[in-house]
Amino acid sequence: MTENEKLDLILAGMQDMKAGMQDMKAGMQDMKAGMQDMKAEMQDMKAEMQDMKNDVREIRQKVNRLEVAQADIKRELFRIDRKISDTYNLALDAWGQGVENKEWLEGATLKM
């Protein structure tokens, strides 16, 4: 094999390597584009997660406000229950007093 043939073989091998490198470069660019797409998707997911966290925080605040309102309603119902009970007892006492007064008046008029 002559020197020129050897050089031609080396040149052909280098051209094959160059073509292979270009294919690798194209593949790397495709991978880079894919990674950028994945990065964009991850950022979208991160934004959605942040929105979900905000929604959960808002729901917790609303639940806490509901719990406070529920406690207020319970206290108010207890007060109303006591007022109803007191009013009932007062009405019972007034009715009893009225009956006693009626009996006393009837007894006093019979003696006269």
Short mmCIF file of C-alpha atoms in Angstrom, two decimals:
data_model
loop_
_atom_site.label_atom_id
_atom_site.label_comp_id
_atom_site.label_asym_id
_atom_site.label_seq_id
_atom_site.Cartn_x
_atom_site.Cartn_y
_atom_site.Cartn_z
CA MET A 1 0.00 0.00 0.00
CA THR A 2 1.34 3.31 -1.02
CA GLU A 3 1.51 6.43 1.09
CA ASN A 4 -1.30 8.04 -0.91
CA GLU A 5 -3.58 5.07 -0.35
CA LYS A 6 -2.82 5.16 3.37
CA LEU A 7 -3.55 8.88 3.45
CA ASP A 8 -6.78 8.28 1.50
CA LEU A 9 -7.83 5.64 4.04
CA ILE A 10 -7.01 7.97 6.90
CA LEU A 11 -8.90 10.81 5.18
CA ALA A 12 -11.92 8.55 4.58
CA GLY A 13 -11.84 7.46 8.23
CA MET A 14 -11.66 11.09 9.35
CA GLN A 15 -14.58 11.97 7.06
CA ASP A 16 -16.57 9.10 8.58
CA MET A 17 -15.66 10.38 12.03
CA LYS A 18 -16.70 13.89 11.01
CA ALA A 19 -20.05 12.57 9.77
CA GLY A 20 -20.46 10.60 12.99
CA MET A 21 -19.65 13.72 15.02
CA GLN A 22 -22.22 15.69 13.04
CA ASP A 23 -24.79 12.97 13.74
CA MET A 24 -23.84 13.12 17.43
CA LYS A 25 -24.11 16.90 17.35
CA ALA A 26 -27.60 16.66 15.82
CA GLY A 27 -28.54 14.06 18.42
CA MET A 28 -27.23 16.30 21.19
CA GLN A 29 -29.24 19.22 19.82
CA ASP A 30 -32.33 17.03 19.78
CA MET A 31 -31.60 16.03 23.37
CA LYS A 32 -31.10 19.68 24.30
CA ALA A 33 -34.46 20.57 22.74
CA GLY A 34 -36.07 17.67 24.60
CA MET A 35 -34.50 18.82 27.86
CA GLN A 36 -35.76 22.35 27.28
CA ASP A 37 -39.26 20.97 26.71
CA MET A 38 -38.96 18.98 29.93
CA LYS A 39 -37.74 22.08 31.74
CA ALA A 40 -40.76 24.05 30.49
CA GLU A 41 -43.09 21.24 31.60
CA MET A 42 -41.42 21.14 35.01
CA GLN A 43 -41.85 24.90 35.37
CA ASP A 44 -45.54 24.53 34.46
CA MET A 45 -45.89 21.77 37.05
CA LYS A 46 -44.13 23.93 39.62
CA ALA A 47 -46.54 26.80 38.89
CA GLU A 48 -49.52 24.43 39.20
CA MET A 49 -48.17 23.11 42.51
CA GLN A 50 -47.82 26.66 43.78
CA ASP A 51 -51.40 27.38 42.73
CA MET A 52 -52.54 24.23 44.53
CA LYS A 53 -50.63 25.26 47.66
CA ASN A 54 -52.30 28.67 47.54
CA ASP A 55 -55.71 27.02 47.09
CA VAL A 56 -55.07 24.69 50.05
CA ARG A 57 -53.94 27.64 52.18
CA GLU A 58 -57.11 29.55 51.24
CA ILE A 59 -59.29 26.53 52.05
CA ARG A 60 -57.58 26.16 55.43
CA GLN A 61 -58.26 29.82 56.20
CA LYS A 62 -61.90 29.40 55.24
CA VAL A 63 -62.21 26.27 57.40
CA ASN A 64 -60.67 28.12 60.33
CA ARG A 65 -63.13 30.98 59.86
CA LEU A 66 -65.98 28.45 59.70
CA GLU A 67 -64.78 26.88 62.95
CA VAL A 68 -64.75 30.30 64.64
CA ALA A 69 -68.20 31.10 63.26
CA GLN A 70 -69.46 27.71 64.42
CA ALA A 71 -68.18 28.38 67.93
CA ASP A 72 -69.91 31.79 67.89
CA ILE A 73 -73.17 30.18 66.78
CA LYS A 74 -72.87 27.57 69.54
CA ARG A 75 -72.40 30.31 72.16
CA GLU A 76 -75.35 32.25 70.79
CA LEU A 77 -77.55 29.14 70.78
CA PHE A 78 -76.57 28.49 74.39
CA ARG A 79 -77.53 32.07 75.29
CA ILE A 80 -80.84 31.76 73.45
CA ASP A 81 -81.52 28.44 75.19
CA ARG A 82 -80.89 30.07 78.57
CA LYS A 83 -83.17 33.00 77.69
CA ILE A 84 -85.93 30.62 76.59
CA SER A 85 -85.52 28.62 79.78
CA ASP A 86 -85.53 31.77 81.91
CA THR A 87 -88.61 33.09 80.08
CA TYR A 88 -90.40 29.77 80.52
CA ASN A 89 -89.60 29.72 84.24
CA LEU A 90 -90.72 33.33 84.61
CA ALA A 91 -94.00 32.55 82.79
CA LEU A 92 -94.52 29.52 85.02
CA ASP A 93 -93.90 31.62 88.14
CA ALA A 94 -96.29 34.33 86.88
CA TRP A 95 -98.94 31.74 86.09
CA GLY A 96 -98.52 30.16 89.52
CA GLN A 97 -98.66 33.58 91.17
CA GLY A 98 -101.81 34.39 89.15
CA VAL A 99 -103.44 31.17 90.30
CA GLU A 100 -102.51 31.91 93.92
CA ASN A 101 -103.81 35.47 93.63
CA LYS A 102 -107.06 34.23 92.09
CA GLU A 103 -107.54 31.73 94.90
CA TRP A 104 -106.74 34.38 97.48
CA LEU A 105 -109.18 36.86 95.91
CA GLU A 106 -111.90 34.24 95.65
CA GLY A 107 -111.29 33.21 99.24
CA ALA A 108 -111.38 36.83 100.41
CA THR A 109 -114.66 37.54 98.61
CA LEU A 110 -116.30 34.42 99.98
CA LYS A 111 -115.52 35.51 103.56
CA MET A 112 -117.24 38.82 103.10
#
